[in-house]
Coordinates of C-alpha atoms and ligand atoms in Angstrom, one line a residue:
M1 CA -28.2 -2.2 14.5
A2 CA -26.6 -1.1 11.2
M3 CA -25.5 -3.9 8.9
T4 CA -22.6 -3.4 6.6
M5 CA -22.6 -4.5 3.0
T6 CA -19.2 -6.1 3.4
S7 CA -20.2 -8.0 6.5
S8 CA -22.4 -10.8 5.1
P9 CA -21.4 -14.0 6.8
R10 CA -21.3 -15.8 3.5
A11 CA -19.5 -13.3 1.2
P12 CA -16.0 -14.5 0.3
V13 CA -13.2 -12.1 1.1
Q14 CA -12.0 -10.4 -2.1
S15 CA -8.7 -8.9 -1.1
L16 CA -5.6 -10.7 0.0
Y17 CA -2.4 -9.2 1.4
V18 CA 0.7 -11.2 2.0
H19 CA 3.7 -9.9 4.0
V20 CA 7.1 -11.1 3.1
P21 CA 9.3 -10.1 6.0
F22 CA 12.8 -10.2 4.5
C23 CA 15.1 -7.6 3.1
A24 CA 18.7 -7.7 1.8
Q25 CA 19.5 -5.0 4.4
K26 CA 17.6 -2.7 6.6
C27 CA 17.0 0.8 5.3
E28 CA 17.7 3.8 7.6
Y29 CA 14.1 5.0 7.8
C30 CA 12.2 1.7 7.8
A31 CA 9.8 0.7 10.5
F32 CA 8.1 -2.0 8.6
F33 CA 8.5 -5.5 10.1
S34 CA 11.3 -6.9 8.0
E35 CA 14.7 -8.5 8.7
A36 CA 17.8 -9.3 6.9
S37 CA 17.7 -13.1 6.9
S38 CA 19.2 -16.4 6.3
G39 CA 18.1 -18.9 3.6
E40 CA 16.9 -21.3 6.2
L41 CA 14.4 -19.0 7.8
I42 CA 13.0 -17.9 4.4
H43 CA 12.5 -21.6 3.5
R44 CA 10.6 -22.1 6.7
Y45 CA 8.5 -19.0 6.1
V46 CA 7.5 -20.2 2.7
D47 CA 6.2 -23.5 4.1
A48 CA 4.4 -21.6 6.9
L49 CA 2.8 -19.3 4.4
V50 CA 1.6 -22.3 2.3
A51 CA 0.0 -23.6 5.5
E52 CA -1.6 -20.3 6.3
L53 CA -3.0 -20.0 2.8
E54 CA -4.5 -23.5 3.2
L55 CA -6.2 -22.4 6.4
V56 CA -8.0 -19.4 4.9
A57 CA -8.5 -20.4 1.3
A58 CA -12.1 -21.5 1.7
E59 CA -13.0 -17.9 2.8
L60 CA -11.2 -16.3 -0.1
R61 CA -12.0 -15.5 -3.7
P62 CA -9.5 -12.7 -4.3
K63 CA -10.1 -10.0 -6.9
T64 CA -6.9 -8.3 -5.7
I65 CA -3.7 -9.8 -4.3
F66 CA -0.8 -7.8 -3.0
F67 CA 2.5 -9.2 -1.9
G68 CA 4.3 -6.5 0.1
G69 CA 7.1 -6.4 2.6
G70 CA 9.8 -6.5 3.2
T71 CA 11.1 -7.4 -0.2
P72 CA 9.0 -10.1 -1.9
S73 CA 11.3 -10.1 -4.9
L74 CA 14.0 -11.4 -2.6
L75 CA 12.4 -14.9 -2.7
N76 CA 14.1 -17.1 -5.2
L77 CA 12.5 -18.8 -8.2
R78 CA 11.8 -22.1 -6.4
Q79 CA 10.2 -20.3 -3.4
W80 CA 8.0 -18.3 -5.8
E81 CA 7.1 -21.4 -7.7
K82 CA 6.0 -23.1 -4.4
I83 CA 3.8 -20.1 -3.4
L84 CA 2.2 -19.6 -6.8
R85 CA 1.5 -23.3 -7.3
T86 CA -0.2 -23.3 -3.9
L87 CA -2.4 -20.3 -4.9
D88 CA -3.2 -22.2 -8.1
R89 CA -4.0 -25.5 -6.3
L90 CA -6.2 -23.6 -3.8
G91 CA -8.1 -21.9 -6.7
L92 CA -6.8 -18.4 -5.6
L93 CA -5.2 -17.4 -8.9
G94 CA -7.1 -15.3 -11.5
A95 CA -7.3 -12.1 -9.5
E96 CA -8.1 -8.9 -11.6
E97 CA -5.0 -7.3 -10.0
F98 CA -2.1 -9.2 -8.6
T99 CA 0.7 -6.9 -7.4
V100 CA 4.2 -7.9 -6.2
E101 CA 6.6 -5.4 -4.6
C102 CA 10.1 -5.5 -6.0
N103 CA 13.4 -4.0 -5.1
P104 CA 15.4 -3.1 -8.1
A105 CA 18.4 -5.1 -6.8
T106 CA 16.4 -8.3 -6.8
V107 CA 14.6 -8.4 -10.2
S108 CA 15.8 -11.0 -12.7
L109 CA 14.2 -11.9 -16.1
D110 CA 13.5 -15.5 -15.0
K111 CA 11.8 -14.4 -11.9
A112 CA 9.8 -11.7 -13.7
K113 CA 8.7 -14.1 -16.4
L114 CA 7.6 -16.7 -13.8
L115 CA 5.5 -14.1 -11.9
R116 CA 3.9 -12.8 -15.1
A117 CA 3.2 -16.3 -16.4
M118 CA 1.5 -17.2 -13.1
G119 CA -0.9 -14.2 -13.1
V120 CA 1.0 -11.4 -11.5
N121 CA 0.0 -8.4 -13.5
R122 CA 1.3 -5.4 -11.6
I123 CA 4.7 -4.6 -10.1
S124 CA 5.4 -2.0 -7.5
M125 CA 9.1 -1.1 -7.5
G126 CA 10.7 0.6 -4.5
V127 CA 12.9 3.3 -6.2
Q128 CA 12.8 6.0 -3.6
S129 CA 15.4 8.2 -5.3
L130 CA 17.4 8.3 -8.5
D131 CA 20.3 10.2 -6.8
E132 CA 23.1 7.9 -5.8
A133 CA 24.1 10.0 -2.8
L134 CA 20.6 10.0 -1.5
L135 CA 20.2 6.2 -2.1
D136 CA 23.2 5.8 0.1
R137 CA 21.8 8.2 2.7
L138 CA 18.7 6.0 2.9
G139 CA 20.6 2.8 3.2
R140 CA 19.1 1.4 0.0
V141 CA 20.6 -1.7 -1.4
H142 CA 20.2 -0.7 -5.1
S143 CA 21.8 1.8 -7.4
R144 CA 20.3 4.3 -9.8
A145 CA 21.4 2.1 -12.8
M146 CA 19.6 -0.9 -11.3
V147 CA 16.3 0.9 -11.4
F148 CA 16.5 1.5 -15.1
Q149 CA 17.8 -2.1 -15.8
S150 CA 15.0 -3.6 -13.7
F151 CA 12.4 -1.5 -15.3
D152 CA 13.5 -2.8 -18.7
V153 CA 13.5 -6.4 -17.4
L154 CA 9.9 -6.0 -16.2
R155 CA 8.8 -4.6 -19.5
Q156 CA 10.6 -7.5 -21.3
A157 CA 8.8 -10.0 -19.1
G158 CA 5.5 -8.5 -20.2
F159 CA 4.5 -6.2 -17.3
D160 CA 2.5 -3.3 -18.6
N161 CA 1.3 -2.0 -15.2
V162 CA 4.2 -0.8 -13.1
N163 CA 4.3 1.5 -10.1
L164 CA 7.4 3.5 -9.1
D165 CA 7.6 4.3 -5.4
L166 CA 9.5 7.6 -4.6
M167 CA 10.3 9.4 -1.5
F168 CA 10.8 13.1 -0.9
A169 CA 12.1 15.4 1.9
I170 CA 15.0 13.1 2.4
P171 CA 17.6 14.7 4.7
G172 CA 20.1 16.5 2.4
Q173 CA 17.8 16.5 -0.6
T174 CA 17.5 19.8 -2.4
L175 CA 14.5 20.9 -4.5
A176 CA 16.7 20.6 -7.6
A177 CA 17.6 17.0 -6.7
W178 CA 13.9 16.1 -6.2
R179 CA 13.1 17.7 -9.6
A180 CA 15.8 15.7 -11.2
T181 CA 14.5 12.4 -9.7
L182 CA 10.9 13.3 -10.6
A183 CA 11.8 14.1 -14.2
D184 CA 13.9 10.9 -14.6
A185 CA 11.2 8.7 -13.0
I186 CA 8.4 10.2 -15.1
A187 CA 10.5 9.7 -18.3
M188 CA 10.6 6.0 -17.6
G189 CA 6.9 5.9 -18.6
S190 CA 5.4 3.9 -15.7
E191 CA 1.6 3.6 -15.4
H192 CA 1.6 4.5 -11.7
L193 CA 3.6 6.7 -9.3
S194 CA 3.4 6.8 -5.5
S195 CA 5.4 9.3 -3.5
Y196 CA 5.6 9.7 0.2
E197 CA 7.3 12.3 2.4
V198 CA 10.0 10.7 4.7
I199 CA 8.5 10.0 8.1
Y200 CA 10.6 9.6 11.2
E201 CA 9.5 6.5 13.0
E202 CA 10.8 5.7 16.4
D203 CA 13.5 3.0 16.6
T204 CA 14.9 3.8 13.2
P205 CA 18.4 5.1 12.6
L206 CA 17.0 8.2 10.8
F207 CA 14.9 9.1 13.8
A208 CA 18.0 8.8 16.1
Q209 CA 20.0 11.0 13.8
L210 CA 17.2 13.6 13.8
H211 CA 17.1 13.6 17.6
A212 CA 20.8 13.8 17.8
G213 CA 20.6 17.1 15.9
E214 CA 22.4 15.8 12.8
F215 CA 19.9 17.6 10.6
D216 CA 16.7 19.6 10.7
V217 CA 13.3 19.0 9.1
D218 CA 12.4 21.8 6.7
E219 CA 8.6 21.8 6.4
D220 CA 8.5 24.6 3.8
L221 CA 10.8 22.6 1.6
A222 CA 8.8 19.5 2.0
C223 CA 5.6 21.4 1.0
A224 CA 7.4 22.8 -2.1
M225 CA 8.4 19.3 -3.0
Y226 CA 4.9 18.0 -2.7
D227 CA 3.6 20.9 -4.9
E228 CA 6.3 20.0 -7.4
L229 CA 5.1 16.4 -7.4
L230 CA 1.5 17.4 -8.0
E231 CA 2.5 19.7 -10.9
R232 CA 4.9 17.5 -12.7
A233 CA 2.9 14.3 -12.3
T234 CA -0.3 15.9 -13.5
A235 CA 1.6 17.6 -16.5
A236 CA 2.9 14.1 -17.4
G237 CA -0.6 12.7 -17.7
F238 CA -1.0 11.1 -14.2
Q239 CA -4.2 11.7 -12.3
Q240 CA -4.0 12.0 -8.5
Y241 CA -6.5 9.7 -6.9
E242 CA -5.1 9.7 -3.3
I243 CA -2.8 11.9 -1.3
A244 CA 0.3 10.1 -2.5
N245 CA -0.9 8.1 -5.4
F246 CA -1.1 9.0 -9.1
A247 CA -2.1 6.8 -12.0
K248 CA -2.6 7.0 -15.8
D249 CA -5.9 6.5 -17.4
T250 CA -5.4 4.1 -20.3
N251 CA -8.9 2.9 -20.7
A252 CA -10.0 4.2 -24.1
I253 CA -13.4 2.5 -23.9
H254 CA -14.4 4.3 -20.7
P255 CA -12.9 7.8 -20.8
P256 CA -12.3 9.5 -17.5
S257 CA -15.5 10.6 -15.6
A258 CA -16.0 12.5 -12.5
G259 CA -15.5 10.3 -9.4
R260 CA -14.1 7.3 -11.2
P261 CA -10.4 6.5 -10.4
P262 CA -8.0 6.4 -13.3
S263 CA -7.8 2.9 -14.9
R264 CA -4.3 2.2 -13.6
A265 CA -5.1 3.1 -10.0
C266 CA -4.2 0.4 -7.5
R267 CA -7.4 -1.5 -7.0
H268 CA -6.1 -3.3 -3.9
N269 CA -5.3 -0.1 -2.1
L270 CA -8.6 1.4 -3.3
S271 CA -10.4 -1.5 -1.6
Y272 CA -8.7 -0.6 1.7
W273 CA -9.7 3.0 1.3
R274 CA -13.3 1.9 0.5
G275 CA -13.6 -0.1 3.7
A276 CA -13.6 -3.6 2.1
D277 CA -12.7 -6.8 4.0
F278 CA -9.3 -8.3 3.4
H279 CA -7.2 -11.2 4.7
G280 CA -3.6 -10.4 5.8
L281 CA -1.2 -13.3 5.9
G282 CA 2.5 -13.4 6.9
P283 CA 4.3 -12.1 10.0
S284 CA 2.9 -8.7 11.2
A285 CA 0.1 -8.6 8.7
T286 CA -3.3 -7.2 9.7
G287 CA -6.6 -8.3 8.3
Y288 CA -10.2 -7.2 8.6
V289 CA -12.9 -9.7 8.0
R290 CA -16.6 -9.4 9.0
G291 CA -16.0 -6.7 11.6
V292 CA -13.0 -8.3 13.3
R293 CA -9.5 -6.9 12.9
T294 CA -6.7 -9.4 13.4
K295 CA -2.9 -9.0 13.5
N296 CA -0.4 -11.7 13.1
W297 CA 2.7 -12.0 15.3
S298 CA 5.5 -9.7 14.3
N299 CA 8.0 -12.4 14.8
T300 CA 8.9 -14.7 11.9
Q301 CA 10.1 -17.6 14.2
L302 CA 6.9 -17.5 16.2
Y303 CA 4.8 -17.2 13.0
C304 CA 6.4 -20.3 11.6
E305 CA 6.0 -22.3 14.9
Q306 CA 2.3 -21.5 15.1
L307 CA 1.7 -22.6 11.5
E308 CA 3.8 -25.7 12.0
K309 CA 1.3 -26.6 14.7
G310 CA -1.6 -26.1 12.3
K311 CA -2.7 -22.9 13.9
R312 CA -3.2 -19.3 12.6
A313 CA -0.4 -17.1 13.9
I314 CA -2.7 -14.4 15.2
E315 CA -1.4 -12.2 18.0
S316 CA -4.5 -10.1 18.5
R317 CA -8.2 -9.9 17.5
E318 CA -10.4 -6.9 18.0
E319 CA -14.0 -6.6 17.2
L320 CA -15.1 -3.2 16.2
S321 CA -18.6 -1.8 16.7
P322 CA -20.3 -1.0 13.4
L323 CA -20.1 2.7 14.2
A324 CA -16.3 2.5 15.0
R325 CA -15.7 0.7 11.8
A326 CA -17.8 3.2 9.8
G327 CA -15.7 6.0 11.4
E328 CA -12.5 4.3 10.2
T329 CA -14.0 3.7 6.8
A330 CA -14.9 7.4 6.6
A331 CA -11.4 8.4 7.6
F332 CA -9.7 6.1 5.1
G333 CA -11.9 7.2 2.2
L334 CA -11.0 10.9 2.8
R335 CA -7.5 10.0 1.6
T336 CA -8.9 9.7 -1.9
T337 CA -9.5 12.7 -4.1
A338 CA -13.0 11.4 -4.7
G339 CA -13.8 11.5 -0.9
W340 CA -17.2 9.8 -0.1
P341 CA -20.3 9.9 -2.2
F342 CA -23.0 9.7 0.6
E343 CA -24.9 6.9 -1.0
E344 CA -21.8 4.7 -1.5
F345 CA -20.8 5.3 2.2
R346 CA -24.3 4.3 3.3
Q347 CA -24.2 1.2 1.2
T348 CA -20.7 0.3 2.5
T349 CA -21.2 1.0 6.2
G350 CA -25.0 1.2 6.8
H351 CA -24.4 4.7 8.2
D352 CA -25.1 8.1 6.8
L353 CA -22.3 10.7 6.9
R354 CA -24.9 13.5 6.9
E355 CA -26.2 12.3 10.2
Q356 CA -23.3 11.0 12.4
W357 CA -20.6 13.2 10.9
L358 CA -22.3 16.5 9.9
A359 CA -20.5 18.6 12.5
D360 CA -17.1 17.1 11.5
M361 CA -17.7 17.8 7.8
T362 CA -18.8 21.3 8.6
K363 CA -15.6 21.8 10.7
C364 CA -13.5 20.7 7.8
V365 CA -15.3 23.1 5.5
Q366 CA -14.7 25.9 8.0
L367 CA -11.0 25.1 8.2
G368 CA -10.8 25.1 4.3
W369 CA -10.0 21.4 4.3
G370 CA -13.3 20.0 3.0
Q371 CA -15.8 20.5 0.3
L372 CA -19.4 19.6 1.0
A373 CA -21.6 19.0 -2.0
K374 CA -25.2 17.8 -2.3
D375 CA -24.3 14.2 -2.7
S376 CA -20.7 13.9 -1.4
F377 CA -17.9 15.1 0.8
R378 CA -14.3 15.3 0.0
L379 CA -11.1 17.0 1.1
T380 CA -9.9 19.9 -0.9
R381 CA -6.4 19.9 -2.4
H382 CA -5.3 22.0 0.6
G383 CA -7.2 19.7 2.9
L384 CA -5.5 16.5 1.6
R385 CA -2.3 17.8 3.4
F386 CA -4.2 17.6 6.7
A387 CA -5.9 14.3 5.9
D388 CA -4.5 12.7 9.1
A389 CA -5.9 15.5 11.3
A390 CA -9.2 15.4 9.4
A391 CA -9.4 11.7 9.8
E392 CA -9.1 12.0 13.6
L393 CA -12.4 14.0 13.5
F394 CA -14.3 11.1 11.9
L395 CA -13.1 8.3 14.3
R396 CA -15.7 7.1 16.8
Ligands
SF4_401 S1 13.5 -2.4 1.4 FE1 11.5 -1.6 2.1 S2 10.8 -3.0 3.8 FE2 13.0 -3.5 3.4 S3 14.1 -2.3 4.9 FE3 14.0 -1.0 3.0 S4 12.1 0.2 3.3 FE4 12.0 -1.4 4.8

């Protein structure tokens, strides 16, 4: 049976994701597990999270930590202090990369300074658009002005690694409006940019509006916007390293080399795309540790109740076969511009892409999606647009 490099029973898990399931209000397009919530439930959640961290700490030595949501920046100073002190007490601070997602409406200098002082060294800010009308259309709680203010506050607090998250193909968005948002966002001078096309998830207001015929989806316009993103981001010194992710390379000691992601690439996300183990804490969070995928309850009350009883709040566990896991790992890695060097894939999964997946790689090449070299396989620029369809081919 194939053994994976990441499945050693003794190796501590090096990536930690924490889900904070609260938002000031629910955005029109959002299908993440999050809720507009009262102070009481947030307080209870923080205590439950502390208990969950205590339960998994012995298995963790995080090199990357990512607090996502929801809106982690909605937690107040005292709640953040409690969480960060717990991480400190449990020996979990000191990660090479520690990211917190922020909404521009909930960034204050005090909070930003506390996060920075306690080891948070990367902020991902959910901007989505710099057009007031489109921010309204999306149901975002922040204004354009708040984005600029919050960015300044983050810089003042000492953050030199900031991601701006943008969205395109928003209903009603013209190409000119997208160009203006891109130009303004790039001019802010962040180290990282991520940008996703709007997706219509069931059970969201935007999905209901689409199905009620309130607007149409214009695929050609969405493609033109993606092309614009690639061109403008690249011209501004960003390197694309994944379908929707762009980073600057600010490492003067090790200049860019083929296959190495830019220095400001998100290491946490790269570890997912490279098939590494990770713990996921908080309501609805998924984790993958030593071949077992877990998912926590997507219900904050239930999550808290379980942890108050001293138990993990796991709703489901699924053990994947080594081949199924390798197929997933192959599929995730195809999202990156580097694709998979065969040797790295073999070391990660114990399987050889050239044996189990030769027909699938050949099919991708025939479709113009893939590029097969002597020592690696990757999707072409054109193929990255079809990464989901390509990924399906590699699942086992
Ligand atoms: S802020 Fe983010 S997580 Fe919260 S509702 Fe909006 S998109 Fe969803």
